[in-house]
């Protein structure tokens, strides 16, 4: 099977894609790009590859849905250069692992009440098949943000892929680099009128009482049946009364409930063999007897890859372990994997971190492809929304994507970065009617805040469509342009899930 791996260099002498591990054996330029035959042969190779790719119409036994939070098409293009230059190429000519998938589409991301989506309404769309209002998860558009009474009305709740997979006897799992109660993973199992109600401490102090998201993961009809949950956000599962090794509060909850202990007891009641882990070593060395695993590797979000230490598993580590555990189910599995810190880096206009997190996300997709057979496993890669980062300036090939534009001078004769944002904390006020001189900035800093046009504390999302990449059974269903809520319906069709139209019916 021809795997699409994290860094792909097109070679007309060899149809098989090459991985980063083989980089030393790949010539930096297989052909002379100044020669017209180079481009003709490249296009002919792509055409032949597409013509020779048959449509797979088998039932998908397994499904893996990868979600790059905030992974705009601009982010993908910039990450190619970032990753390519890291391994000695100019960068533009390479592909990320999933960019070689045979089928690609575009999803429209708006919410019921907003033209620019947040991670809550978009998560509800691509995980349940129903578009929702901004800030709400697992609820129909009949519920506005903060409407606790609307949340409590079961007529407004919606479930999706995780629930459908569980009802069909499949194993289910969630992997994320954010808190496991954050808006994106929460949409897989919870029903909340406010994405911020992650722990009981976050709930309104007056009025109706609603179940917080963490408690729904442990006690909910869908959440309690998820077999593998890996990510961050330990604080939302432990009470303030418990202390850690440094004598500080181990958690954030005020109801005094230890939800980790409750999760273990609940799994044992269901006849499973559960295990809670909180570091990389314990995750990678898990005994095979454990068929249900909760891994909470940080108090809050997991650290950025560029700042992580040896105790923090990577997204690839967590993805591999989740597949290993879920694959033991003879009926197959549904796994949701989120690269969540792409989004948080963009909100801070820290482009270096955003691109690196995207590269890590691509590596996780590659890790999964090495473990599965796309003859019976449908793999879909997409994003929930875009961001306002732009990629401009006519820089020369091989230029540092995180550096300055090199070809066209600005009319004020001051330098500008190739990457910038429409809004965000990177705004720099003009001095004497002139832009700030970015040459005085250390753009190589890990935490460099890239320039923004409009001052705002946190950079916003963008409203344009996001890309969808698919390979495996019925992956051709993901071609074209469609509403974001179409995605789970197409997945359900391919894997015979839910009550809608499926290949089995």
Coordinates of C-alpha atoms in Angstrom, one line a residue:
X1 CA 0.0 0.0 0.0
X2 CA 1.3 3.4 -1.0
X3 CA 1.3 5.5 2.2
X4 CA 1.1 9.3 2.0
X5 CA 3.7 10.4 4.5
X6 CA 4.4 13.6 6.3
X7 CA 6.8 15.1 3.7
X8 CA 6.2 14.1 0.1
X9 CA 8.5 14.9 -2.8
X10 CA 7.1 14.1 -6.2
X11 CA 9.6 12.0 -8.2
X12 CA 8.8 10.9 -11.7
X13 CA 11.4 8.1 -11.5
X14 CA 9.6 6.5 -8.6
X15 CA 5.9 6.6 -8.1
X16 CA 6.1 5.8 -4.4
X17 CA 6.1 8.8 -2.0
X18 CA 9.2 9.3 0.2
X19 CA 9.2 10.1 3.9
X20 CA 11.3 12.4 6.0
X21 CA 13.3 9.4 7.2
X22 CA 14.5 8.9 3.6
X23 CA 15.3 12.6 3.1
X24 CA 19.1 12.1 2.7
X25 CA 18.6 9.8 -0.3
X26 CA 16.3 12.2 -2.1
X27 CA 17.9 14.8 -4.4
X28 CA 16.9 18.3 -3.5
X29 CA 15.7 19.0 -7.1
X30 CA 14.9 15.8 -9.1
X31 CA 14.5 18.0 -12.3
X32 CA 15.5 21.4 -13.4
X33 CA 12.5 23.6 -12.7
X34 CA 13.6 26.0 -15.5
X35 CA 13.1 23.2 -18.0
X36 CA 9.6 23.1 -19.4
X37 CA 9.7 19.3 -19.5
X38 CA 9.9 19.3 -15.7
X39 CA 6.5 20.8 -15.4
X40 CA 4.9 18.7 -18.2
X41 CA 6.1 15.5 -16.6
X42 CA 5.0 16.6 -13.2
X43 CA 1.5 17.2 -14.4
X44 CA 1.4 14.0 -16.4
X45 CA 2.5 12.0 -13.4
X46 CA -0.3 13.6 -11.3
X47 CA -2.8 12.8 -14.1
X48 CA -1.7 9.2 -14.3
X49 CA -1.9 8.8 -10.5
X50 CA -5.5 10.0 -10.5
X51 CA -6.5 7.9 -13.5
X52 CA -5.1 4.8 -11.9
X53 CA -6.8 5.3 -8.6
X54 CA -10.0 3.2 -8.4
X55 CA -12.9 4.2 -6.2
X56 CA -13.2 2.2 -3.0
X57 CA -16.8 1.4 -2.3
X58 CA -16.3 -1.1 0.5
X59 CA -17.8 -0.6 4.0
X60 CA -15.5 1.4 6.2
X61 CA -14.8 -0.8 9.2
X62 CA -12.8 1.9 10.9
X63 CA -13.0 5.7 10.7
X64 CA -10.4 8.3 11.8
X65 CA -11.4 11.9 11.7
X66 CA -8.5 14.3 12.0
X67 CA -9.2 17.9 12.9
X68 CA -6.6 20.7 12.7
X69 CA -8.2 23.4 14.8
X70 CA -7.9 26.7 13.0
X71 CA -5.9 25.0 10.2
X72 CA -6.7 27.4 7.3
X73 CA -5.5 26.8 3.7
X74 CA -3.0 29.6 4.3
X75 CA -1.7 27.7 7.3
X76 CA -1.2 24.6 5.2
X77 CA 0.7 26.5 2.5
X78 CA 3.0 28.2 5.0
X79 CA 3.6 24.9 6.9
X80 CA 4.8 23.2 3.7
X81 CA 7.5 25.8 3.4
X82 CA 8.3 25.7 7.1
X83 CA 8.6 21.9 7.1
X84 CA 10.3 21.7 3.7
X85 CA 13.1 24.2 4.6
X86 CA 13.6 22.3 7.9
X87 CA 14.8 19.4 5.8
X88 CA 16.8 21.2 3.2
X89 CA 14.2 21.9 0.5
X90 CA 12.9 25.3 -0.7
X91 CA 9.6 24.1 0.7
X92 CA 6.9 25.1 -1.7
X93 CA 7.2 21.9 -3.7
X94 CA 6.5 19.5 -0.8
X95 CA 3.2 18.2 0.5
X96 CA 2.0 17.4 4.0
X97 CA 1.0 13.8 4.6
X98 CA -2.7 14.3 3.9
X99 CA -2.3 16.6 0.9
X100 CA -1.6 13.5 -1.2
X101 CA -5.0 12.0 -0.3
X102 CA -6.9 11.2 -3.5
X103 CA -10.0 13.3 -2.8
X104 CA -10.3 16.9 -1.6
X105 CA -13.2 19.2 -1.0
X106 CA -14.2 22.5 0.6
X107 CA -16.5 22.9 3.6
X108 CA -18.5 26.0 4.5
X109 CA -18.1 26.8 8.1
X110 CA -20.6 29.5 9.2
X111 CA -22.8 29.0 12.3
X112 CA -26.6 29.4 12.4
X113 CA -26.2 32.8 14.0
X114 CA -22.7 33.9 12.9
X115 CA -20.9 34.2 9.6
X116 CA -17.6 33.3 11.2
X117 CA -17.6 30.1 13.2
X118 CA -16.2 29.3 16.6
X119 CA -15.0 25.8 17.5
X120 CA -18.2 25.0 19.3
X121 CA -20.8 25.4 16.6
X122 CA -18.4 24.1 14.0
X123 CA -17.6 21.0 16.1
X124 CA -21.3 20.3 16.5
X125 CA -21.6 20.5 12.7
X126 CA -18.8 18.1 11.6
X127 CA -19.4 15.7 14.5
X128 CA -23.2 15.5 14.7
X129 CA -24.4 16.7 11.3
X130 CA -26.4 19.6 12.6
X131 CA -25.4 23.3 12.5
X132 CA -25.7 25.2 15.8
X133 CA -25.3 28.6 17.3
X134 CA -21.9 30.1 18.2
X135 CA -20.6 29.0 21.6
X136 CA -22.9 26.0 21.9
X137 CA -22.0 22.3 21.7
X138 CA -24.2 19.3 21.0
X139 CA -27.4 21.4 20.8
X140 CA -29.6 22.5 17.9
X141 CA -29.8 26.1 16.7
X142 CA -32.9 26.4 18.9
X143 CA -30.6 27.1 21.8
X144 CA -28.8 30.3 22.2
X145 CA -25.5 30.6 24.1
X146 CA -26.0 30.6 27.9
X147 CA -29.6 29.2 27.7
X148 CA -29.3 26.6 30.5
X149 CA -33.0 25.8 30.3
X150 CA -32.7 25.1 26.6
X151 CA -29.8 22.8 27.4
X152 CA -31.9 20.8 29.8
X153 CA -34.6 20.3 27.2
X154 CA -33.7 17.0 25.6
X155 CA -35.6 18.0 22.5
X156 CA -32.7 20.3 21.6
X157 CA -29.9 17.8 22.1
X158 CA -28.1 16.3 19.1
X159 CA -25.6 13.3 19.0
X160 CA -23.4 12.2 16.2
X161 CA -20.5 10.0 15.1
X162 CA -19.3 8.9 18.6
X163 CA -22.8 7.9 19.7
X164 CA -23.6 6.2 16.3
X165 CA -20.4 4.3 16.4
X166 CA -21.0 3.1 20.0
X167 CA -24.5 1.9 19.1
X168 CA -23.1 -0.1 16.2
X169 CA -20.7 -1.9 18.5
X170 CA -17.5 0.0 17.6
X171 CA -14.9 1.2 20.0
X172 CA -14.6 5.0 20.2
X173 CA -11.8 7.4 21.1
X174 CA -10.9 11.1 21.4
X175 CA -7.4 12.5 21.2
X176 CA -6.5 16.2 21.6
X177 CA -3.7 18.6 22.5
X178 CA -6.2 20.9 24.2
X179 CA -8.3 20.2 27.3
X180 CA -10.5 17.2 26.6
X181 CA -13.4 19.4 27.7
X182 CA -12.5 22.1 25.3
X183 CA -15.1 23.1 22.7
X184 CA -13.9 20.8 19.9
X185 CA -13.7 17.5 21.7
X186 CA -16.7 18.4 23.8
X187 CA -18.9 18.4 20.7
X188 CA -18.3 14.7 20.4
X189 CA -20.1 13.8 23.6
X190 CA -21.5 16.8 25.5
X191 CA -24.6 19.1 25.3
X192 CA -23.8 22.5 26.6
X193 CA -25.4 25.9 26.1
X194 CA -22.0 27.5 26.7
X195 CA -18.6 26.0 25.6
X196 CA -17.0 27.6 28.7
X197 CA -19.0 25.5 31.1
X198 CA -16.2 22.9 31.3
X199 CA -16.3 22.4 35.1
X200 CA -19.0 23.1 37.7
X201 CA -17.0 26.2 38.7
X202 CA -17.7 27.7 35.3
X203 CA -21.5 27.5 35.6
X204 CA -23.7 30.5 36.4
X205 CA -24.1 31.0 40.2
X206 CA -27.9 31.7 39.9
X207 CA -30.8 30.1 38.0
X208 CA -31.1 26.5 36.6
X209 CA -28.3 24.1 37.2
X210 CA -26.8 22.5 34.1
X211 CA -24.4 19.6 33.8
X212 CA -20.9 20.8 33.1
X213 CA -18.9 19.3 30.2
X214 CA -16.4 17.3 32.4
X215 CA -19.2 15.6 34.3
X216 CA -20.9 14.7 31.0
X217 CA -17.7 13.0 29.9
X218 CA -17.8 10.8 33.0
X219 CA -21.5 10.4 33.5
X220 CA -23.1 11.1 30.2
X221 CA -24.7 8.5 28.0
X222 CA -22.1 9.0 25.2
X223 CA -19.1 10.3 27.2
X224 CA -19.1 7.5 29.7
X225 CA -18.9 4.9 26.9
X226 CA -15.9 6.4 25.2
X227 CA -13.0 3.9 25.4
X228 CA -10.0 6.1 25.0
X229 CA -9.7 9.8 26.0
X230 CA -6.3 11.4 25.7
X231 CA -5.4 15.1 26.1
X232 CA -5.1 17.9 28.7
X233 CA -7.4 19.6 31.2
X234 CA -6.8 17.7 34.4
X235 CA -8.1 20.6 36.5
X236 CA -11.7 20.1 35.4
X237 CA -11.8 16.6 36.8
X238 CA -10.3 17.3 40.3
X239 CA -11.6 19.3 43.3
X240 CA -9.7 22.3 44.7
X241 CA -9.6 20.5 48.0
X242 CA -7.1 18.0 46.7
X243 CA -3.5 19.1 46.6
X244 CA -0.7 18.2 44.2
X245 CA 2.9 17.3 45.1
X246 CA 3.7 21.0 45.6
X247 CA 0.8 21.7 47.9
X248 CA -1.2 23.6 45.3
X249 CA -4.8 22.8 44.4
X250 CA -4.8 19.7 42.1
X251 CA -8.0 20.8 40.5
X252 CA -10.5 23.5 39.8
X253 CA -13.9 21.9 40.8
X254 CA -15.8 23.3 43.7
X255 CA -18.3 20.4 44.1
X256 CA -15.5 18.3 45.7
X257 CA -16.0 15.5 43.2
X258 CA -13.0 13.6 41.9
X259 CA -14.2 12.7 38.4
X260 CA -11.1 10.7 37.6
X261 CA -11.9 8.3 40.5
X262 CA -15.5 8.3 39.4
X263 CA -14.5 7.5 35.8
X264 CA -12.5 4.4 37.0
X265 CA -15.3 3.1 39.1
X266 CA -17.8 3.6 36.3
X267 CA -15.7 1.7 33.8
X268 CA -15.3 -1.2 36.3
X269 CA -19.0 -1.3 36.8
X270 CA -19.4 -1.8 33.0
X271 CA -17.0 -4.7 33.2
X272 CA -14.1 -3.0 31.6
X273 CA -10.4 -2.8 32.7
X274 CA -9.7 0.9 33.0
X275 CA -6.5 2.8 33.5
X276 CA -5.7 6.4 34.2
X277 CA -2.4 7.8 33.1
X278 CA -0.8 11.3 33.3
X279 CA 2.6 11.1 31.7
X280 CA 4.2 9.8 28.4
X281 CA 6.0 6.9 30.0
X282 CA 2.9 5.4 31.5
X283 CA 1.0 5.9 28.3
X284 CA 3.6 4.2 26.0
X285 CA 4.1 1.3 28.5
X286 CA 0.4 0.5 29.0
X287 CA -0.4 -3.2 29.6
X288 CA -2.6 -4.7 27.0
X289 CA -5.1 -5.8 29.6
X290 CA -6.4 -2.2 29.8
X291 CA -9.3 -1.7 27.3
X292 CA -10.3 1.7 28.5
X293 CA -7.9 4.5 29.1
X294 CA -8.1 8.1 30.3
X295 CA -5.0 10.2 29.9
X296 CA -4.8 13.7 31.2
X297 CA -1.3 14.9 30.7
X298 CA -1.5 18.5 31.9
X299 CA -3.4 20.8 34.2
X300 CA -4.7 22.9 31.3
X301 CA -4.0 22.6 27.6
X302 CA -1.1 20.4 26.7
X303 CA 2.1 22.4 26.1
X304 CA 3.1 23.5 22.6
X305 CA 5.4 20.9 20.9
X306 CA 8.2 23.4 20.9
X307 CA 7.9 23.8 24.6
X308 CA 7.1 20.2 25.7
X309 CA 9.3 18.1 27.9
X310 CA 9.9 14.4 28.1
X311 CA 6.8 13.8 30.3
X312 CA 4.5 15.1 27.5
X313 CA 3.4 12.7 24.8
X314 CA 3.2 14.1 21.3
X315 CA 0.1 14.0 19.2
X316 CA 1.6 11.2 17.2
X317 CA 2.3 9.2 20.5
X318 CA -1.3 9.6 21.5
X319 CA -2.7 8.7 18.1
X320 CA -0.6 5.6 17.8
X321 CA -1.6 4.4 21.3
X322 CA -5.3 5.1 20.7
X323 CA -5.3 3.1 17.4
X324 CA -3.5 0.3 19.2
X325 CA -6.2 0.0 21.9
X326 CA -9.2 0.6 19.7
X327 CA -8.1 -1.9 17.1
X328 CA -8.7 -4.7 19.5
X329 CA -12.4 -4.3 18.9
X330 CA -13.4 -6.8 16.1
X331 CA -16.3 -4.5 15.0
X332 CA -13.9 -1.6 14.3
X333 CA -13.6 1.9 15.7
X334 CA -14.2 5.6 15.4
X335 CA -11.4 7.8 16.4
X336 CA -11.4 11.6 16.6
X337 CA -8.0 13.3 16.7
X338 CA -7.6 17.1 17.2
X339 CA -4.5 19.2 16.7
X340 CA -5.9 21.9 18.9
X341 CA -3.0 24.2 19.6
X342 CA -2.7 25.4 16.0
X343 CA -5.7 27.5 16.9
X344 CA -4.4 28.9 20.2
X345 CA -1.1 29.9 18.6
X346 CA -2.9 31.8 15.8
X347 CA -5.0 33.6 18.5
X348 CA -1.7 34.8 19.9
X349 CA -0.4 35.6 16.4
X350 CA 2.5 33.4 17.2
X351 CA 2.9 32.0 13.6
X352 CA 6.1 30.0 14.4
X353 CA 4.2 27.9 17.0
X354 CA 1.1 27.6 14.7
X355 CA 3.2 26.2 11.8
X356 CA 5.0 23.8 14.0
X357 CA 1.8 22.5 15.5
X358 CA 0.5 22.0 12.0
X359 CA 3.6 20.0 11.2
X360 CA 3.1 17.9 14.3
X361 CA -0.5 17.3 13.2
X362 CA 0.7 16.1 9.8
X363 CA 3.1 13.7 11.5
X364 CA 0.2 12.3 13.5
X365 CA -1.7 11.6 10.3
X366 CA 1.4 9.9 8.9
X367 CA 1.7 7.8 12.1
X368 CA -1.9 6.7 11.7
X369 CA -1.4 5.8 8.0
X370 CA 1.5 3.5 8.9
X371 CA -0.8 1.5 11.2
X372 CA -4.1 1.2 9.2
X373 CA -5.1 -0.2 5.9
X374 CA -7.0 2.3 3.9
X375 CA -8.8 -0.5 2.1
X376 CA -11.1 -0.8 5.2
X377 CA -10.3 2.4 7.1
X378 CA -11.7 5.8 6.1
X379 CA -9.4 8.7 7.0
X380 CA -10.7 12.2 6.8
X381 CA -8.6 15.3 7.6
X382 CA -10.2 18.8 7.9
X383 CA -10.4 22.0 9.9
X384 CA -13.2 23.7 11.8
X385 CA -12.5 27.2 10.7
X386 CA -9.7 29.4 9.4
X387 CA -7.7 32.3 10.9
X388 CA -6.8 35.8 9.7
X389 CA -3.1 35.0 8.9
X390 CA -2.0 36.0 5.4
X391 CA 0.9 34.9 3.3
X392 CA 2.1 37.6 0.9
X393 CA 4.9 39.7 -0.4
X394 CA 6.5 38.0 -3.4
X395 CA 9.4 36.5 -1.5
X396 CA 12.0 34.6 -3.4
X397 CA 11.9 30.8 -3.4
X398 CA 13.7 29.4 -0.4
X399 CA 13.1 32.4 1.7
X400 CA 12.3 31.9 5.4
X401 CA 8.6 31.8 5.6
X402 CA 8.8 33.2 9.1
X403 CA 11.1 36.1 8.0
X404 CA 10.7 39.2 5.9
X405 CA 9.5 39.8 2.4
X406 CA 12.5 40.1 0.1
X407 CA 11.3 41.2 -3.3
X408 CA 8.9 44.2 -3.2
X409 CA 9.7 47.1 -1.0
X410 CA 7.0 48.7 0.9
X411 CA 6.2 52.3 0.0
X412 CA 7.4 53.5 3.4
X413 CA 10.7 51.7 2.8
X414 CA 10.2 49.7 6.0
X415 CA 10.4 45.9 6.1
X416 CA 7.4 43.6 6.5
X417 CA 7.0 39.9 7.3
X418 CA 5.8 37.4 4.8
X419 CA 3.2 36.3 7.4
X420 CA 0.9 38.7 9.1
X421 CA -2.6 38.9 10.6
X422 CA -5.7 41.0 9.9
X423 CA -6.2 41.5 13.6
X424 CA -4.7 40.5 17.0
X425 CA -2.2 41.3 19.7
X426 CA 0.6 41.9 17.2
X427 CA -0.7 45.3 16.3
X428 CA 2.0 48.0 16.6
X429 CA 0.9 51.7 16.7
X430 CA 2.5 54.0 14.2
X431 CA 5.2 56.4 15.4
X432 CA 5.3 59.8 13.7
X433 CA 2.9 58.4 11.1
X434 CA 5.3 55.6 10.2
X435 CA 5.0 51.9 10.8
X436 CA 7.1 50.3 13.5
X437 CA 10.5 49.1 12.2
X438 CA 10.3 45.3 12.3
X439 CA 14.0 45.0 11.8
X440 CA 14.4 45.9 15.4
X441 CA 12.3 42.8 16.3
X442 CA 13.6 39.3 17.0
X443 CA 11.5 37.4 14.5
X444 CA 13.4 34.2 15.3
X445 CA 12.0 34.2 18.8
X446 CA 9.7 31.3 19.6
X447 CA 7.1 33.7 21.0
X448 CA 7.4 36.4 18.5
X449 CA 4.0 38.1 18.0
X450 CA 3.5 38.6 14.3
X451 CA 2.2 42.0 13.1
X452 CA -1.5 42.6 12.9
X453 CA -3.5 45.4 11.2
X454 CA -6.2 45.8 13.9
X455 CA -5.6 45.9 17.6
X456 CA -7.4 43.2 19.5
X457 CA -6.5 41.1 22.5
X458 CA -7.0 37.7 20.8
X459 CA -6.9 37.3 17.0
X460 CA -10.1 36.2 15.5
X461 CA -11.1 33.3 13.3
X462 CA -11.7 33.8 9.6
X463 CA -14.9 33.0 7.7
X464 CA -13.7 31.3 4.5
X465 CA -14.1 27.7 3.6
X466 CA -11.7 25.0 4.9
X467 CA -10.2 22.1 3.1
X468 CA -11.3 18.5 3.5
X469 CA -9.0 15.6 2.5
X470 CA -10.1 12.0 2.4
X471 CA -8.7 8.5 1.6
X472 CA -10.2 5.1 2.0
X473 CA -13.7 3.7 1.5
X474 CA -16.1 6.2 -0.1
X475 CA -13.5 9.0 0.1
X476 CA -14.8 10.3 -3.2
X477 CA -17.9 11.5 -1.3
X478 CA -15.8 14.3 0.1
X479 CA -15.1 16.0 -3.2
X480 CA -16.7 19.3 -4.1
X481 CA -18.1 22.2 -2.0
X482 CA -20.6 21.5 0.8
X483 CA -21.9 22.6 4.2
X484 CA -19.7 21.5 7.1
X485 CA -22.5 19.4 8.6
X486 CA -22.4 17.2 5.6
X487 CA -19.1 15.6 6.7
X488 CA -20.5 13.2 9.4
X489 CA -23.4 12.2 7.1
X490 CA -20.9 11.1 4.5
X491 CA -18.8 9.3 7.1
X492 CA -21.9 7.6 8.5
X493 CA -22.8 6.4 4.9
X494 CA -19.4 4.9 4.4
X495 CA -19.2 3.1 7.8
X496 CA -22.9 2.2 8.1
X497 CA -23.5 4.3 11.2
X498 CA -26.6 6.1 12.4
X499 CA -30.2 6.1 11.1
X500 CA -29.6 8.0 7.8
X501 CA -28.7 6.7 4.4
X502 CA -25.8 4.2 4.4
X503 CA -24.1 1.9 2.0
X504 CA -25.6 -1.0 4.0
X505 CA -29.1 0.3 3.4

